mmCIF file of C-alpha atoms and ligand atoms in Angstrom:
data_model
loop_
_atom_site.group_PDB
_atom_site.id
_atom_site.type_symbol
_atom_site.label_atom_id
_atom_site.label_comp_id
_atom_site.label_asym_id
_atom_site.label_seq_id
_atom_site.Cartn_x
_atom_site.Cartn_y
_atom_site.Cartn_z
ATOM 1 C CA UNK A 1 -69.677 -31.903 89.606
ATOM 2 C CA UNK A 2 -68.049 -28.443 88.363
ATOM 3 C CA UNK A 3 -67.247 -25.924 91.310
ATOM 4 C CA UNK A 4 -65.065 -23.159 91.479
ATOM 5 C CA UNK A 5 -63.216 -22.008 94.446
ATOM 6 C CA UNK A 6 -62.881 -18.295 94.990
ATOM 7 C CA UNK A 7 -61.711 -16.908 98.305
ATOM 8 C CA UNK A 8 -59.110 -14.657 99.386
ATOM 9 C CA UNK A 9 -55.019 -15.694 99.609
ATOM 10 C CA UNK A 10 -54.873 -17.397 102.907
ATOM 11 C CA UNK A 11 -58.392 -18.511 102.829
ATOM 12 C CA UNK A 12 -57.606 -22.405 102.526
ATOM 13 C CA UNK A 13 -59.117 -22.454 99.262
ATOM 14 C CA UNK A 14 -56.546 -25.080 98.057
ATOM 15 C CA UNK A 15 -56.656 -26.988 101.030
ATOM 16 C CA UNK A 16 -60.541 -27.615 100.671
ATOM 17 C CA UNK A 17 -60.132 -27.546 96.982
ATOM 18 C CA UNK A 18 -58.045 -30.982 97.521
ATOM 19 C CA UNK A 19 -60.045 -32.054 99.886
ATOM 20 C CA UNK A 20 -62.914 -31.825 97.565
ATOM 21 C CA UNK A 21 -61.502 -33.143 94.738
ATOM 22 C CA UNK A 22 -61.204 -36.025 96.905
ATOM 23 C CA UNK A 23 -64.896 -36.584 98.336
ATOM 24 C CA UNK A 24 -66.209 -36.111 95.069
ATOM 25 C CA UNK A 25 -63.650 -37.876 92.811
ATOM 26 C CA UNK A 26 -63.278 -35.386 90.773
ATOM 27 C CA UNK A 27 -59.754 -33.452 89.922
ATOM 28 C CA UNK A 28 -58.328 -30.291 91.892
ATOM 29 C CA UNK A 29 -57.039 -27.930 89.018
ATOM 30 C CA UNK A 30 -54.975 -25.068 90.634
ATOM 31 C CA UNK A 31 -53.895 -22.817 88.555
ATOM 32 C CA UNK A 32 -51.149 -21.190 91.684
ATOM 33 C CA UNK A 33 -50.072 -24.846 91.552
ATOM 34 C CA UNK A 34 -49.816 -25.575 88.055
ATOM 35 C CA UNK A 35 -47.424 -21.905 87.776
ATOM 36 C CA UNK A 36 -45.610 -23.550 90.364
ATOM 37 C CA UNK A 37 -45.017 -26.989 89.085
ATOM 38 C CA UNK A 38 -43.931 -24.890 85.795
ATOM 39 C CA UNK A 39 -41.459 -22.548 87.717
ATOM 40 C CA UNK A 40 -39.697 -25.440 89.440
ATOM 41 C CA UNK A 41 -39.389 -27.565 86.074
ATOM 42 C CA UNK A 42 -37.855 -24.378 84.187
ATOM 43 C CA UNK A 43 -40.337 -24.478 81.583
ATOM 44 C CA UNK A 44 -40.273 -21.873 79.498
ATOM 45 C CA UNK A 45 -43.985 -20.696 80.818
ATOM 46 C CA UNK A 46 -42.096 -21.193 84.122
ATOM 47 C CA UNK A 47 -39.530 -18.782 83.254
ATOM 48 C CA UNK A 48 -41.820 -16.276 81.824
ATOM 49 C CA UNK A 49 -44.243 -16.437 85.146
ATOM 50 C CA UNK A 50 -41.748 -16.348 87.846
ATOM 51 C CA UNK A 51 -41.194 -12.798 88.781
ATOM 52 C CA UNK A 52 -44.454 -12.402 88.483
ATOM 53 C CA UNK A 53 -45.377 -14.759 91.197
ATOM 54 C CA UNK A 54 -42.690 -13.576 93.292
ATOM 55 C CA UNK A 55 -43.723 -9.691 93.360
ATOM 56 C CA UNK A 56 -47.797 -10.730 93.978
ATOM 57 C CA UNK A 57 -48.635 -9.828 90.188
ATOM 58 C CA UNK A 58 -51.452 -11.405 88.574
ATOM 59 C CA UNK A 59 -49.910 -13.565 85.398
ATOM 60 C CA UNK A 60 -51.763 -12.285 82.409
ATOM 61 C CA UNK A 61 -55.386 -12.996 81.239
ATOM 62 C CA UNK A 62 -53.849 -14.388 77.614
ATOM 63 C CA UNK A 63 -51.579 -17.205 79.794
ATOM 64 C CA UNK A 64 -53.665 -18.117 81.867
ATOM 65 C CA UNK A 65 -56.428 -18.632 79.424
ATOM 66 C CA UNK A 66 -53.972 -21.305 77.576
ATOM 67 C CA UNK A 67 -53.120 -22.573 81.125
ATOM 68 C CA UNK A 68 -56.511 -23.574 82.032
ATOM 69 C CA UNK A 69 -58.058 -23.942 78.478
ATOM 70 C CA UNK A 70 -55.705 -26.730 78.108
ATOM 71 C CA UNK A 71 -55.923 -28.483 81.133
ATOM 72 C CA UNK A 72 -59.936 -28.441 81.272
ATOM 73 C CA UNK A 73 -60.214 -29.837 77.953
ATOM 74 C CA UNK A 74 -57.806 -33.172 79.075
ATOM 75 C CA UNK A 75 -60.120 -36.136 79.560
ATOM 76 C CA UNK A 76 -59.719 -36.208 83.267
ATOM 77 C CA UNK A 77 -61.469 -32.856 83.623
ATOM 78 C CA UNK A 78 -64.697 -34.296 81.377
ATOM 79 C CA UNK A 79 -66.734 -35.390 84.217
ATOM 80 C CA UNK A 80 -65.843 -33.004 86.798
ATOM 81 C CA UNK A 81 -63.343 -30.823 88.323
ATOM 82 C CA UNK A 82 -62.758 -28.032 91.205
ATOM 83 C CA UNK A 83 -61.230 -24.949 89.805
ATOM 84 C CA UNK A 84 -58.855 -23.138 92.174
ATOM 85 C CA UNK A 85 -57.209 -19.939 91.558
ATOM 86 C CA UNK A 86 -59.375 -19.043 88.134
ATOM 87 C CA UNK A 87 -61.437 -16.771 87.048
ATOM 88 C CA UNK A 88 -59.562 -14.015 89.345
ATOM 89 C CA UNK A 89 -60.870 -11.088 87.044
ATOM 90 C CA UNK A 90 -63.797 -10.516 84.995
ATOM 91 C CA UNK A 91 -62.010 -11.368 81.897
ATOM 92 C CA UNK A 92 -60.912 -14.639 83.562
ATOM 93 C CA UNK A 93 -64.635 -15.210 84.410
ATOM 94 C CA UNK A 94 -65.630 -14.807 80.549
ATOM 95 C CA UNK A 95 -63.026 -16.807 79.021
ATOM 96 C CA UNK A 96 -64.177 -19.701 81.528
ATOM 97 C CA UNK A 97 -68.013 -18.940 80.571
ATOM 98 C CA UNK A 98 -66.357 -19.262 76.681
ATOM 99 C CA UNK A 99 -64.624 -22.670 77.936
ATOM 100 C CA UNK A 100 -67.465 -24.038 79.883
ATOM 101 C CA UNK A 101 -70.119 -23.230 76.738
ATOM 102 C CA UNK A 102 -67.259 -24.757 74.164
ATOM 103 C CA UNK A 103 -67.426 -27.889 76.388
ATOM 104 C CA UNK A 104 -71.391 -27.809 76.609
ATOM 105 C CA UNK A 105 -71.288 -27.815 80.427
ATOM 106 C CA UNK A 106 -72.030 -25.500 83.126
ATOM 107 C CA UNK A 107 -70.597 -25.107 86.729
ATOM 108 C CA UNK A 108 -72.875 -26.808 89.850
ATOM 109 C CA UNK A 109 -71.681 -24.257 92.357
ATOM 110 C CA UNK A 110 -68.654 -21.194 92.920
ATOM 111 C CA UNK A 111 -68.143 -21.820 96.374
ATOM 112 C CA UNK A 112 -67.022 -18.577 98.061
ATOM 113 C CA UNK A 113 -64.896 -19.323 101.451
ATOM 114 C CA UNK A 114 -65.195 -16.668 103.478
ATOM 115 C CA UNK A 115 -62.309 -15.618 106.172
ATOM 116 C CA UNK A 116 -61.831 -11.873 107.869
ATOM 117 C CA UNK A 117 -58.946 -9.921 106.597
ATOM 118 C CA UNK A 118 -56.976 -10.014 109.837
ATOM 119 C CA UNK A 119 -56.926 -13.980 109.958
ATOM 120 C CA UNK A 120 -55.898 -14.086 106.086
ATOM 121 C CA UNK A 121 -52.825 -12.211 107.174
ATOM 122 C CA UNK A 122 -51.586 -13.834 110.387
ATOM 123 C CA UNK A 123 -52.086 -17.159 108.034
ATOM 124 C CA UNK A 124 -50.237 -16.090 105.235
ATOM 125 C CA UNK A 125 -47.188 -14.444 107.142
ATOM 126 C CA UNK A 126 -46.475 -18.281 108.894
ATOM 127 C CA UNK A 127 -47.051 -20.276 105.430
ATOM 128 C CA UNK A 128 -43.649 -18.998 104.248
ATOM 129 C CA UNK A 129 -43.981 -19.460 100.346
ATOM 130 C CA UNK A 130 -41.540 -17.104 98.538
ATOM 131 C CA UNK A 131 -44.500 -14.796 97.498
ATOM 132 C CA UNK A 132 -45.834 -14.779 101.540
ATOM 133 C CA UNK A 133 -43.556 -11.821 102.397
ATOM 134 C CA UNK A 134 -45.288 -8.668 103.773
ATOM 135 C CA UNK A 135 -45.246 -6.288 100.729
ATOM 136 C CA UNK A 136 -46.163 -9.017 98.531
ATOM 137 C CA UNK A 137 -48.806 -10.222 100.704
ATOM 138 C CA UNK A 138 -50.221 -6.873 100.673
ATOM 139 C CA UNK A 139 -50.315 -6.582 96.901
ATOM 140 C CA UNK A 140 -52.292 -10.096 96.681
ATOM 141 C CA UNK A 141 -54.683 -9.133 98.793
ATOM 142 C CA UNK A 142 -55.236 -5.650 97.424
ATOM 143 C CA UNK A 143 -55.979 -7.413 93.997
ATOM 144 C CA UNK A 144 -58.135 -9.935 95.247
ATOM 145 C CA UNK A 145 -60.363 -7.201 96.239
ATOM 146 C CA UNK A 146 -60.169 -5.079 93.187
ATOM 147 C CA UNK A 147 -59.970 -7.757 90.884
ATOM 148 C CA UNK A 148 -61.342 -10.969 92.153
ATOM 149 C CA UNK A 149 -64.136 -9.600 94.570
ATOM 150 C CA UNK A 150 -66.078 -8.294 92.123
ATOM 151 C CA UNK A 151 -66.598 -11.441 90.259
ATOM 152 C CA UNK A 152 -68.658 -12.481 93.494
ATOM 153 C CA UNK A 153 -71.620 -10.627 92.862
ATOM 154 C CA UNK A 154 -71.015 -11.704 88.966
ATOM 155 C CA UNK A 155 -71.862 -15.408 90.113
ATOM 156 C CA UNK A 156 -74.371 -14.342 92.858
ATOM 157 C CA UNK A 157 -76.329 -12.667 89.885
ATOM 158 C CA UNK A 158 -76.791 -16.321 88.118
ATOM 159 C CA UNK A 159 -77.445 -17.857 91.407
ATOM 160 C CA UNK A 160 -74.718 -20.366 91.291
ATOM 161 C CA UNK A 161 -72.883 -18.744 94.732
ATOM 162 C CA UNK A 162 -72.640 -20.765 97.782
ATOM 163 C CA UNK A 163 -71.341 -19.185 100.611
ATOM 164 C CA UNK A 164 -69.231 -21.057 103.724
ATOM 165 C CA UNK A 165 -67.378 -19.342 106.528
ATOM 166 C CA UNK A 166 -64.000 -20.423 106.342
ATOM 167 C CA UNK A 167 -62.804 -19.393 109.863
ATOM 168 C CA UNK A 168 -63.078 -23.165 111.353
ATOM 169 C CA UNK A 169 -61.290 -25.916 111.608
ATOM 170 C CA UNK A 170 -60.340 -27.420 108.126
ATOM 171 C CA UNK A 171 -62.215 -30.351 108.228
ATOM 172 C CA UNK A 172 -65.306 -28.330 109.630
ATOM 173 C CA UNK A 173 -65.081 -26.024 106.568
ATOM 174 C CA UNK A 174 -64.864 -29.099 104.224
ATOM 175 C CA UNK A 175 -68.275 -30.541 106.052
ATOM 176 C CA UNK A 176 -69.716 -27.275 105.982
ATOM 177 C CA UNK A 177 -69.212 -26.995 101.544
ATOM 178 C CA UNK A 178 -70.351 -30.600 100.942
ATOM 179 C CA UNK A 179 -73.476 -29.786 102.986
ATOM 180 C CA UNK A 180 -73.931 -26.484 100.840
ATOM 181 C CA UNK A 181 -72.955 -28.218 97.731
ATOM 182 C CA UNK A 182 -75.448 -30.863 98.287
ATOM 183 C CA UNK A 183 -78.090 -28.512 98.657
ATOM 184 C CA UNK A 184 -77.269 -26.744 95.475
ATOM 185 C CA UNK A 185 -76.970 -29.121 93.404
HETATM 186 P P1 ADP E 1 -53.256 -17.324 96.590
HETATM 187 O O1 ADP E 1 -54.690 -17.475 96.217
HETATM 188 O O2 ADP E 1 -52.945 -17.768 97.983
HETATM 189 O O3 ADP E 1 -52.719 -15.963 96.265
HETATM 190 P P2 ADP E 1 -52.483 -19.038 94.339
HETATM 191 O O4 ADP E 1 -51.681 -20.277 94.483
HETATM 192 O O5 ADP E 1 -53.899 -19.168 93.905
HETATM 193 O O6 ADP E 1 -52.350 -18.299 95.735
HETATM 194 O O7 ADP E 1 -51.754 -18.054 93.304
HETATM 195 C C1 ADP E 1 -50.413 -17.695 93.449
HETATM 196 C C2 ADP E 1 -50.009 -16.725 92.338
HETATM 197 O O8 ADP E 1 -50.146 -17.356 91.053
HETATM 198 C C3 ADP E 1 -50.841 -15.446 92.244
HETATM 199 O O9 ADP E 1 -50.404 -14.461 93.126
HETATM 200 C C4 ADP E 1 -50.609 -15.057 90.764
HETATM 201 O O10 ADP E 1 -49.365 -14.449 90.576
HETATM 202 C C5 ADP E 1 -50.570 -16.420 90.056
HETATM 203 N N1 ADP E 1 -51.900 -16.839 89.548
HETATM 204 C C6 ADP E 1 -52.583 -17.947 89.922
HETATM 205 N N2 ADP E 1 -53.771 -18.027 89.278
HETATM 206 C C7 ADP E 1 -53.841 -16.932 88.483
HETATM 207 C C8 ADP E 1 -54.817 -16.410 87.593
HETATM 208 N N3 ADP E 1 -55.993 -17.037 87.393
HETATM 209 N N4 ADP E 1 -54.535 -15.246 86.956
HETATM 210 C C9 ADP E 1 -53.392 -14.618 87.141
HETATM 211 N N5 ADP E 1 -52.436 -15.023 87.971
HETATM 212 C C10 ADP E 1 -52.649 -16.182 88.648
#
């Protein structure tokens, strides 16, 4: 099973990407997480990426296509994955088409989880991540819609977008995507 996650920041897409990658054995490939991992080892992609993440930038299409280019083609990813954090652009959503085509696969479902604005914020301003300050949050979520959103009616178009309302409990929303996934694919 291939799925990608998009939603919002705050949405819990990482949460039921996890929880995913778990009820369908399958691997969870974040790409916020992977920058993270990087940042705290003091890679040298770490390095490079860090202020970035910290003002609520988007890291550029070019690293990120390494990033996840790399990690998709490791054997783990052959039979399956859930993609969270990527494509977050149009760009990022071609590359990944490029990917997907080189690996002569195609995605089951981009699961879109679905939460209203003013939720999103109370949740981010208690998660307390370095990049979950107000101004920052702000910036995130101002990309996500002029970046990110559009790439919703991109996968809508090829009929590949499931839809789940992500304002219920966590374990609700995670029933609620393996129902819709089930029926997709
Ligand atoms: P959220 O979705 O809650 O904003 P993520 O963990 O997905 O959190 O991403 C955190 C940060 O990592 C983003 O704000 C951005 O700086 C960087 N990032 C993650 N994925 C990408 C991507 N595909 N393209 C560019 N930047 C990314």
């Amino acid at each position: 099973m291939r799925i990608v996650i998009l939603g919002a920041p705050g949405s819990g897409k990482g949460t039921q990407a996890a929880a995913l990658s778990a009820a369908l054995a399958v691997p969870a490939i974040s790409t916020g997480d992977m920058l993270r991992a990087s940042i705290a080892q003091g890679s040298e992609l770490g390095e490079r990426v860090k202020g970035i993440l910290a003002s609520g930038d988007l890291v550029d299409d070019e690293t990120m296509a390494e990033v996840v280019g790399k990690r998709l083609l490791k054997e783990d990813a052959r039979q399956g994955f859930v993609l969270d954090g990527y494509p977050r652009n149009h760009s990022q959503a071609q590359t990944l088409e490029d990917l997907l085509g080189k690996m002569e696969v195609d995605l089951d479902a981009v699961l879109l989880v679905m939460v209203p604005q003013e939720e999103l914020v109370r949740r981010l301003m208690k998660r307390g991540r370095v990049d979950d300050e107000e101004e920052v949050v702000r910036k995130r979520l101002v990309l996500y819609r002029e970046k990110t959103e559009p790439l919703i009616n991109f996968y809508r178009e090829s009929g590949r977008l499931v839809s789940v309302a992500g304002d219920q409990g966590v374990e609700q929303v995670t029933a609620s995507i393996l129902e819709a996934v089930g029926a997709v694919v």
